[in-house]
Coordinates of C-alpha atoms and ligand atoms in Angstrom, one line a residue:
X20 CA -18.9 15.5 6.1
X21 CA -18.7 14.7 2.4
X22 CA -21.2 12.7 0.5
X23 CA -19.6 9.5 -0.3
X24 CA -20.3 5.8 -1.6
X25 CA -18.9 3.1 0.1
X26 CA -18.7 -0.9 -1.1
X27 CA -15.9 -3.1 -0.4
X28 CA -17.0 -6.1 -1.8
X29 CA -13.7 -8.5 -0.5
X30 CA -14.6 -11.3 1.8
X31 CA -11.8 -11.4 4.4
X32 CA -11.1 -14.9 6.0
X33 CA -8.8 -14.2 9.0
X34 CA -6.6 -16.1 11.2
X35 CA -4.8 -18.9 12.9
X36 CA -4.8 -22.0 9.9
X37 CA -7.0 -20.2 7.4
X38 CA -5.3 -21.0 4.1
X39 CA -7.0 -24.4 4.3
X40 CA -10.3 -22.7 3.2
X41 CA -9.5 -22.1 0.4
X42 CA -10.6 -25.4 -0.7
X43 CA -14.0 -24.1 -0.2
X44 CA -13.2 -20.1 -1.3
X45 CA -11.7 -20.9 -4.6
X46 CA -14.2 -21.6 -7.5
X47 CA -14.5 -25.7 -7.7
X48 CA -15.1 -25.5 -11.7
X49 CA -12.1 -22.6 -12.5
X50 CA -8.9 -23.0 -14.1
X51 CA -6.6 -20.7 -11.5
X52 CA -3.5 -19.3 -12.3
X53 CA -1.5 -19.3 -8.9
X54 CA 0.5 -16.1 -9.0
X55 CA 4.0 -15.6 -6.3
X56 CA 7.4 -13.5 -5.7
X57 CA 10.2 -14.8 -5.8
X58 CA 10.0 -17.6 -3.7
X59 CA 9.3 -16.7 0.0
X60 CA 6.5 -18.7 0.1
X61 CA 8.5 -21.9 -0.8
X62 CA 10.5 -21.1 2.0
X63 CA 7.9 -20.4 4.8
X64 CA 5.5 -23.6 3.9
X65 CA 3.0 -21.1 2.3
X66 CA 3.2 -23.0 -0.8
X67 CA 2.9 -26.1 0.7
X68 CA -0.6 -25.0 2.5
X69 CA -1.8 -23.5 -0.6
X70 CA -1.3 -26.0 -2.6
X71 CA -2.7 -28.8 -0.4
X72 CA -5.9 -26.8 -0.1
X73 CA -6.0 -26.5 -3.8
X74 CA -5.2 -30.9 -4.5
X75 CA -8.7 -30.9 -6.0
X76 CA -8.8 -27.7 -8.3
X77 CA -6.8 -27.1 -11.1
X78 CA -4.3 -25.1 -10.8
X79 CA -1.2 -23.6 -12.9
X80 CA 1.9 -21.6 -11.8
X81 CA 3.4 -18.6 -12.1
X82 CA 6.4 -17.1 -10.4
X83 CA 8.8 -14.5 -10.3
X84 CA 6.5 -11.5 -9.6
X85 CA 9.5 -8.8 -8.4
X86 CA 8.4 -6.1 -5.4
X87 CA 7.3 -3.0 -7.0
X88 CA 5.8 -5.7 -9.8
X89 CA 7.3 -5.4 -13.3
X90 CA 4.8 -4.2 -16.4
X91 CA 6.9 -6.4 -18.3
X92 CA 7.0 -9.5 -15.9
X93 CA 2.7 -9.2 -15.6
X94 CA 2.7 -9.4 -19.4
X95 CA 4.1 -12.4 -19.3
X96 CA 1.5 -13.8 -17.1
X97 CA -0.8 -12.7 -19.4
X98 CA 0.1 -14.7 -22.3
X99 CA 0.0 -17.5 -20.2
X100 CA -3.1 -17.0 -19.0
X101 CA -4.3 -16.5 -22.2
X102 CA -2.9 -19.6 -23.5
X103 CA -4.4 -21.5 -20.5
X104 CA -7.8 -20.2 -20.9
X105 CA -7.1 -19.0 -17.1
X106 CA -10.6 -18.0 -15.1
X107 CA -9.2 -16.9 -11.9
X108 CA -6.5 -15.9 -10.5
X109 CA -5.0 -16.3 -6.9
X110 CA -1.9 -14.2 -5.5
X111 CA 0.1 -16.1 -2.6
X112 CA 2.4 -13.2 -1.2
X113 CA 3.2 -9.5 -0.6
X114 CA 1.3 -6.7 -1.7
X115 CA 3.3 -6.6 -4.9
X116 CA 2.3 -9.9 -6.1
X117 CA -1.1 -8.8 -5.6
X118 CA -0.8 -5.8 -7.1
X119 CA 0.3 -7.3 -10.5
X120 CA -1.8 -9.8 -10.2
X121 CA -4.3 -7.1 -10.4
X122 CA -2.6 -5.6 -13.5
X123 CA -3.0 -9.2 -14.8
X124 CA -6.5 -9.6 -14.5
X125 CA -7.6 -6.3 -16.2
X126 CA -5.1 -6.4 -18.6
X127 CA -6.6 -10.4 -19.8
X128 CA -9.5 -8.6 -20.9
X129 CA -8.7 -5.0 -22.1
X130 CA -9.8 -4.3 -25.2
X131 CA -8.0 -1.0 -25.9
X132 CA -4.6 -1.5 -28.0
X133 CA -2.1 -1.3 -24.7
X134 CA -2.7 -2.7 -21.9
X135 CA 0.2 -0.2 -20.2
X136 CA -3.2 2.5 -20.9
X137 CA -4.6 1.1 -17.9
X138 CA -2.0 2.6 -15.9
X139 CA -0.2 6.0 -18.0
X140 CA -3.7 7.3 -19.5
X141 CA -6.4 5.8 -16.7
X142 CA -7.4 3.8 -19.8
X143 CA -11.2 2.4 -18.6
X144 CA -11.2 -1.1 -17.0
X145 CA -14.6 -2.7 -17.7
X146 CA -14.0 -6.1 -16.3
X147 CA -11.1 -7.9 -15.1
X148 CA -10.1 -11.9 -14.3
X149 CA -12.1 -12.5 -10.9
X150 CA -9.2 -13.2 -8.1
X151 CA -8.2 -14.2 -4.6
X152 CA -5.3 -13.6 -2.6
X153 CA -3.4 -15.5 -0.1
X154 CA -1.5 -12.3 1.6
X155 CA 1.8 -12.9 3.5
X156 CA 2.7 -9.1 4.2
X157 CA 0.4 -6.8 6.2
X158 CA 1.3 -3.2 4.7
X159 CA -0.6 -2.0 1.5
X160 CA -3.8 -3.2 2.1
X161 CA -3.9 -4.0 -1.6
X162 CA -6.3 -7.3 -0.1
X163 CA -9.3 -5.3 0.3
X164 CA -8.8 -2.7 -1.9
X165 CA -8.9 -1.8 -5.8
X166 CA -5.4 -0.4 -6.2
X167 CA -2.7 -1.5 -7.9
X168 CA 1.0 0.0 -8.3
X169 CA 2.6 -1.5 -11.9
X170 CA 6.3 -0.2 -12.9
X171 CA 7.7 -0.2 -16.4
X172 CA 11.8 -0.9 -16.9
X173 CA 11.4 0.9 -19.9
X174 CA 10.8 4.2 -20.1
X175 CA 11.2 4.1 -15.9
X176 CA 7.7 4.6 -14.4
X177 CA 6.0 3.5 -11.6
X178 CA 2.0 4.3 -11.9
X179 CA -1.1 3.2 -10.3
X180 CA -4.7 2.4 -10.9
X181 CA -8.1 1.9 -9.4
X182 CA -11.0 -1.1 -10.7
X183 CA -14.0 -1.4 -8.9
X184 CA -13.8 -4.9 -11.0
X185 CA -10.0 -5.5 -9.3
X186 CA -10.8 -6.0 -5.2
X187 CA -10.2 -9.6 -4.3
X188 CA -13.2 -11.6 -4.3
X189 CA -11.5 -12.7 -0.9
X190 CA -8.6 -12.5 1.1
X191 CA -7.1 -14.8 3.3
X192 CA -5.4 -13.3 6.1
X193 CA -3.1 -15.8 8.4
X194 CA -0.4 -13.4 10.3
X195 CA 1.3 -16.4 11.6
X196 CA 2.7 -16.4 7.4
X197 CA 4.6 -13.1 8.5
X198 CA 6.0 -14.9 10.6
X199 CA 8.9 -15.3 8.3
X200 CA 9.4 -11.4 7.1
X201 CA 12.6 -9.7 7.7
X202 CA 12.4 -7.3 9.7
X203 CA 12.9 -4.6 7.3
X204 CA 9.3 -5.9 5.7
X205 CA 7.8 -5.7 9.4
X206 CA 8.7 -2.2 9.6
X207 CA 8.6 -1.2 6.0
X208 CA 4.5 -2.6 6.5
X209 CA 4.0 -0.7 9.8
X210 CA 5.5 2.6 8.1
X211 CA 3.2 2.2 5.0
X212 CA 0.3 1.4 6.7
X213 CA 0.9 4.3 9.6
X214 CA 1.3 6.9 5.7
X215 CA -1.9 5.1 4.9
X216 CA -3.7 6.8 7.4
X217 CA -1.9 9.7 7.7
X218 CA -2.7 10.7 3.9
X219 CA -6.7 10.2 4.8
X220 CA -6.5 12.0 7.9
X221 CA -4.1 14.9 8.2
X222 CA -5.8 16.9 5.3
X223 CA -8.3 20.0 6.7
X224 CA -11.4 19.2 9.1
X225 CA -15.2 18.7 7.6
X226 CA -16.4 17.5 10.6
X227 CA -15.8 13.7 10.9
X228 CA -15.4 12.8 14.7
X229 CA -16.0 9.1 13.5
X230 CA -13.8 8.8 10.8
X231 CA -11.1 10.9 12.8
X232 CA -11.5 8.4 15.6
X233 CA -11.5 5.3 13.5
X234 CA -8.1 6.8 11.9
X235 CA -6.5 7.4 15.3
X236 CA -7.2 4.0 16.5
X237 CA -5.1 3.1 13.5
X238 CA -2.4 5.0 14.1
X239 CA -2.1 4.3 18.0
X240 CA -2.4 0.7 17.2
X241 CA 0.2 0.7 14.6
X242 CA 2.5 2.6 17.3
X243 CA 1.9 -0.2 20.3
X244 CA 1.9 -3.5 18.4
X245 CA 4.4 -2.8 15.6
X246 CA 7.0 -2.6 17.7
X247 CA 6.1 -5.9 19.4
X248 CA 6.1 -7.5 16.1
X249 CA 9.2 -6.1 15.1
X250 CA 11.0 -7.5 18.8
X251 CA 9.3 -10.9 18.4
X252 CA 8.5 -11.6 15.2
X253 CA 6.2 -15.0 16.4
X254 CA 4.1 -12.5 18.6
X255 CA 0.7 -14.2 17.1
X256 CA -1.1 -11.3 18.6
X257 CA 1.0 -8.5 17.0
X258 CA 1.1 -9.9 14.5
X259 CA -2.6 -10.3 14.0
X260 CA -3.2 -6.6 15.5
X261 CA -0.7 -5.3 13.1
X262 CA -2.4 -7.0 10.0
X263 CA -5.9 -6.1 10.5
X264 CA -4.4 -2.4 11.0
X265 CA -2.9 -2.5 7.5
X266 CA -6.3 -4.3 6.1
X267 CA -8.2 -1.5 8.0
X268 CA -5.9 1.8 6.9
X269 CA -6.7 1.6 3.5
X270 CA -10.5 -0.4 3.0
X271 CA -11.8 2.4 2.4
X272 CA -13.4 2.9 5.7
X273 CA -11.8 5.9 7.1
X274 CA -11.6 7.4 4.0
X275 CA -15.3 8.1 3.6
X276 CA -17.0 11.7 3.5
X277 CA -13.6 13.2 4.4
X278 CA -10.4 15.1 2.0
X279 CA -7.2 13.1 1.1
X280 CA -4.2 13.7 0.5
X281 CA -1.8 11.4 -1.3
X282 CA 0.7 13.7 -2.4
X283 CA 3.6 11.9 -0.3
X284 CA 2.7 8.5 -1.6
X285 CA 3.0 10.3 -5.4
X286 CA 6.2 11.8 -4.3
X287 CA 7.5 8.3 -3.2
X288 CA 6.3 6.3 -6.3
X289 CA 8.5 8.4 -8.5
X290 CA 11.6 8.4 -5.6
X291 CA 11.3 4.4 -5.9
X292 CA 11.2 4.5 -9.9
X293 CA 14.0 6.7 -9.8
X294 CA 16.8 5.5 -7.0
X295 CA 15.1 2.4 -5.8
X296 CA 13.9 3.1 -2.7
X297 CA 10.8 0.4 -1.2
X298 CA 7.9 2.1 -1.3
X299 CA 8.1 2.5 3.2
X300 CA 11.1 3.7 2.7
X301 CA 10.1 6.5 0.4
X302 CA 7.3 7.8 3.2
X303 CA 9.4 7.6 5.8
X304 CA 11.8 10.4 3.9
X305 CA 8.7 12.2 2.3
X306 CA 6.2 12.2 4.9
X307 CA 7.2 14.5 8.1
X308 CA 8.5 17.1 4.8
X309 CA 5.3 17.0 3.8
X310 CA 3.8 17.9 7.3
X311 CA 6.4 20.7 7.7
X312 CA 5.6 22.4 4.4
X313 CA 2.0 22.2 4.7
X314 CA 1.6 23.1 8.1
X315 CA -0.4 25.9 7.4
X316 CA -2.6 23.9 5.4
X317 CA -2.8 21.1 7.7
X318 CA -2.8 23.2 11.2
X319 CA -5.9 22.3 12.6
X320 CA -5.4 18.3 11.5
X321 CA -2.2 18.5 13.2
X322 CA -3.2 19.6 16.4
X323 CA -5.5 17.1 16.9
X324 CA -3.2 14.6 15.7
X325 CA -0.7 15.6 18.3
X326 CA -2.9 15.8 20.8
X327 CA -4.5 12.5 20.2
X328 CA -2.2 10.5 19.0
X329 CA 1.2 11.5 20.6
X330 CA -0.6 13.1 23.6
X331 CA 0.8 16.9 23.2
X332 CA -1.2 19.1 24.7
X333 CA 1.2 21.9 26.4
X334 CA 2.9 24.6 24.8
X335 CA 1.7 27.1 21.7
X336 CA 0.6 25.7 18.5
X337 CA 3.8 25.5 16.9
X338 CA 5.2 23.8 19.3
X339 CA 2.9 21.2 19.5
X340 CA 3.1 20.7 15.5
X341 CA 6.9 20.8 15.6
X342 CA 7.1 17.8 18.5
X343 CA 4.4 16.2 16.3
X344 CA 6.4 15.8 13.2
X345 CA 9.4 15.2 15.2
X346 CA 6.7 12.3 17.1
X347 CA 6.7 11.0 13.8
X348 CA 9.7 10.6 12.4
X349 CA 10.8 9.0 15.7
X350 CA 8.4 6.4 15.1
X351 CA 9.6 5.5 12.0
X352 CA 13.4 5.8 13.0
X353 CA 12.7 3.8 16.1
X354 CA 11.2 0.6 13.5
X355 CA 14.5 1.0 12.1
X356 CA 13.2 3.1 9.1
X357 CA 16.0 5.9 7.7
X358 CA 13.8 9.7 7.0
X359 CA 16.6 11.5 5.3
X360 CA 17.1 10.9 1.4
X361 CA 21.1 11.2 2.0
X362 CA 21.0 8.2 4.1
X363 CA 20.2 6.2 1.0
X364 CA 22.8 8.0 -1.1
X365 CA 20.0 10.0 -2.6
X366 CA 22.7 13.1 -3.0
X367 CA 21.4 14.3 -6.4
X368 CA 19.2 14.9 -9.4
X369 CA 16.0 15.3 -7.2
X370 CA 14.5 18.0 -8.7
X371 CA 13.1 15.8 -11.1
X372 CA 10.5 14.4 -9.0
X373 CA 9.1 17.5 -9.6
X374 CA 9.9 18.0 -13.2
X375 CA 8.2 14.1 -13.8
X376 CA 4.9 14.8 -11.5
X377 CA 5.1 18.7 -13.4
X378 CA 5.5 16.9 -16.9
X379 CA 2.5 14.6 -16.7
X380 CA 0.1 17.9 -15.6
X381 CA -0.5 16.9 -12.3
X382 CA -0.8 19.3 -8.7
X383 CA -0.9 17.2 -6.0
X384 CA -2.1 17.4 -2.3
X385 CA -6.0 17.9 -0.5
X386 CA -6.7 21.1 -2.1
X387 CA -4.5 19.7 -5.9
X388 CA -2.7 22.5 -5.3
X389 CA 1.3 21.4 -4.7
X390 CA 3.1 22.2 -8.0
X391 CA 6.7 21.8 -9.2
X392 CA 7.8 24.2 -6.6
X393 CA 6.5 23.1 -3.7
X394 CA 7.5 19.6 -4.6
X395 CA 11.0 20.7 -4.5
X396 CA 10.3 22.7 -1.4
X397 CA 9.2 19.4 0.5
X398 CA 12.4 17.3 -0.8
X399 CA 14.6 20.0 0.2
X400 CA 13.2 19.3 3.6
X401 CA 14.6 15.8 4.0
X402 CA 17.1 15.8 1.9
X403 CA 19.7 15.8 5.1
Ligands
NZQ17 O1 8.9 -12.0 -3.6 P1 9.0 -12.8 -2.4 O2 10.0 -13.9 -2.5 O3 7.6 -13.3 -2.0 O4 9.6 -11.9 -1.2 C1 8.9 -10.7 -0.7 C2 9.6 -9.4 -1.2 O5 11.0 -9.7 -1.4 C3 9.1 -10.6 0.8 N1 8.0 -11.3 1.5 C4 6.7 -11.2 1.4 N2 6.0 -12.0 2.3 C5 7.0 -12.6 3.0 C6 8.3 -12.2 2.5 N3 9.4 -12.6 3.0 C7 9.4 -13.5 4.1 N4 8.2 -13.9 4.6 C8 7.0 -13.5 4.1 N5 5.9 -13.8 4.7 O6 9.0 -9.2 1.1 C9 9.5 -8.5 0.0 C10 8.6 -7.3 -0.3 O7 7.4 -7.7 -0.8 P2 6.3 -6.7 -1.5 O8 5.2 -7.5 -1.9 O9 7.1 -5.9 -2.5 O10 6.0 -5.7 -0.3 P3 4.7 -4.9 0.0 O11 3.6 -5.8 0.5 O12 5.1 -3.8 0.9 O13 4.2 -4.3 -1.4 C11 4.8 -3.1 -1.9 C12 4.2 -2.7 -3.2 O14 2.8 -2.3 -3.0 C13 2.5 -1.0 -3.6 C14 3.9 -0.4 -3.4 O15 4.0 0.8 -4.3 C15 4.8 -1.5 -3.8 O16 4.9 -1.6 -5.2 N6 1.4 -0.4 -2.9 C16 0.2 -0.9 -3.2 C17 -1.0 -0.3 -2.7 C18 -2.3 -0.8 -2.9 N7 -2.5 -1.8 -3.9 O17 -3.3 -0.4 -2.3 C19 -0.9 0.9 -1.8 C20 0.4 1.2 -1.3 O18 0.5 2.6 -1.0 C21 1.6 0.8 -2.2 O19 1.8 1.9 -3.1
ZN18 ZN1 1.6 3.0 0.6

């Protein structure tokens, strides 16, 4: 095993009715800035909760926080914040409000000349806007983590950073708010969260057995309750199950003392900046390519993965890989989640993933190995 750290700071308040407490989570003196999307929460009585818990604090607006959050749409936030003398900030929604809420409260307080540093150059972040988040979306796991995904319109860009100073000082979790999602947001969150553990788990063995077995309970819950949420979308019990899996597949937890990967989520980011694609979507395509092409790499991950999580235990090596990956991409097919770039009309032009991940200085993968080459290799693989 690796040495690692490990401090997740986020309280997490879960279940049935819990958005009430905020009364008692959010800071009683604070001025909070209320961040949301684009108005789901209006619609599903989120709002409403929210701001009933919140009749005695004082509390501004802001809306309009688009998925994949806009650079340009967080700066605007800012200036409000700035003009309200904000002092916390609390995200009602998906992980995308969250995420640029995230932005938001780093950028307040950056000191360097462009706030956009915190993202393009890794710019230091040395303290941030203390927040909270009300989530409504179980997928990115953005509510217990210190991530955050920021695109720019102009020049097109989608990049990501990490804070220590950027977890949520809590979380509330309710699954009956996903209730409402379509199911394209049920399965997009069960496919992201399944990539979340694939990217800390199928990298090479240090000898883990714990971690390994915390990252297959993941994954085999994610394949038995996602389904069931996606078939009865006021399953309380899916949907709790498949909430605390996202929360759990990227805390942190399984990702201590062991290799990870990340180089399909880096190949998705740019796919979404460049033809649109939701971030699930973009893992779905990228991810059983990815297995294929390192499979030499990945051999001994892979075998245990198929024998533990997809039960394959007959047949040689290869064939046990092979039905893996083909495991997989049924999984994500069966939520209702298309693998191939041509079925989103992504015909064209993809070399310059590549070219973009090349032109920034960057190899990608466990071993930061996977140059322009291989990149291309990989989207040639699931590209029909
Ligand atoms: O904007 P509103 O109106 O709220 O609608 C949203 C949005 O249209 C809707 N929605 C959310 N909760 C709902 C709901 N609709 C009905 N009922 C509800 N309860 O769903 C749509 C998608 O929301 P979004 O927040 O974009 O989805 P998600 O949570 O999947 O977040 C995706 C973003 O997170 C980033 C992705 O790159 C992408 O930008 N990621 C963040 C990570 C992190 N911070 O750790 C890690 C991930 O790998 C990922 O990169
Ligand atoms: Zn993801």
């Amino acid at each position: 095993m690796q040495n690692f750290r490990f401090h997740n700071p986020t309280l997490l308040d879960f279940g049935k009715g819990t958005i009430a407490n905020l009364s008692t989570l959010a800071p009683k003196d604070a001025r909070i800035l209320m961040t949301y999307g684009g108005g789901s929460i209006r619609q599903n009585g989120v709002y409403d909760q929210v701001k009933a818990a919140l009749k005695d604090h004082e509390v501004i607006e802001f809306g309009g926080i688009e998925p994949n959050p806009h650079y340009e749409t967080c700066m605007k936030a800012v200036a409000l914040a700035c003009q309200e003398d904000i002092t916390f900030l609390l995200s009602v929604g998906g992980g995308s409000t969250l995420d640029g809420t995230k932005f938001i409260a780093a950028a307040i307080p950056f000191l360097g000349d462009d706030p956009w540093d915190i993202l393009a150059k890794g710019a230091p972040v040395t303290k941030a806007v203390p927040l909270g988040c009300v989530l409504t979306l179980p997928a990115t796991g953005s509510e217990s983590n210190g991530f955050s995904v920021v695109s720019r319109m102009e020049p097109l860009e989608k990049r990501a950073f990490f804070s220590e100073h950027v977890y949520p000082q809590f979380s509330i979790l309710d699954p009956e708010t996903s209730y409402t999602l379509p199911p394209r947001q049920t399965a997009n969150g069960v496919v992201d969260a399944f990539a979340h553990v694939l990217e800390q788990y199928l990298t090479y063995e240090v000898n883990a057995p714990l971690q390994d077995r915390q990252a297959e309970a993941v994954l085999l819950t994610l394949i038995e309750e996602g389904p069931k949420a996606l078939e009865n979308p006021t399953d309380y019990d899916a949907r709790a199950n498949v909430m605390w899996s996202a929360t759990q597949a990227l805390a942190g937890a399984i990702a201590c003392g062991v290799p990870q990967d990340w180089a399909t989520h880096m190949m998705g980011h740019e796919l979404t900046a460049l033809y649109g694609l939701d971030h699930a979507q973009t893992l779905a395509v990228v991810f059983p390519a990815t297995m294929q092409y390192c499979r030499g790499a990945k051999k001994s991950k892979l075998l245990k993965y198929a024998d533990r999580v997809w039960g394959l235990r007959d047949g040689s090596e290869d064939a046990r890989i092979d039905a893996a990956i083909a495991k997989t991409e049924e999984f994500f097919r069966s939520l209702g989640v298309k693998t191939r770039l041509a079925e989103y009309g992504v015909t064209e032009g993809i070399g310059r993933v590549g070219q973009r991940i090349a032109a920034r200085g960057e190899k990608i993968g466990e071993h930061a190995k996977l140059g322009r080459e291989d990149i291309d290799g990989i989207l040639a693989l699931c590209a029909k």
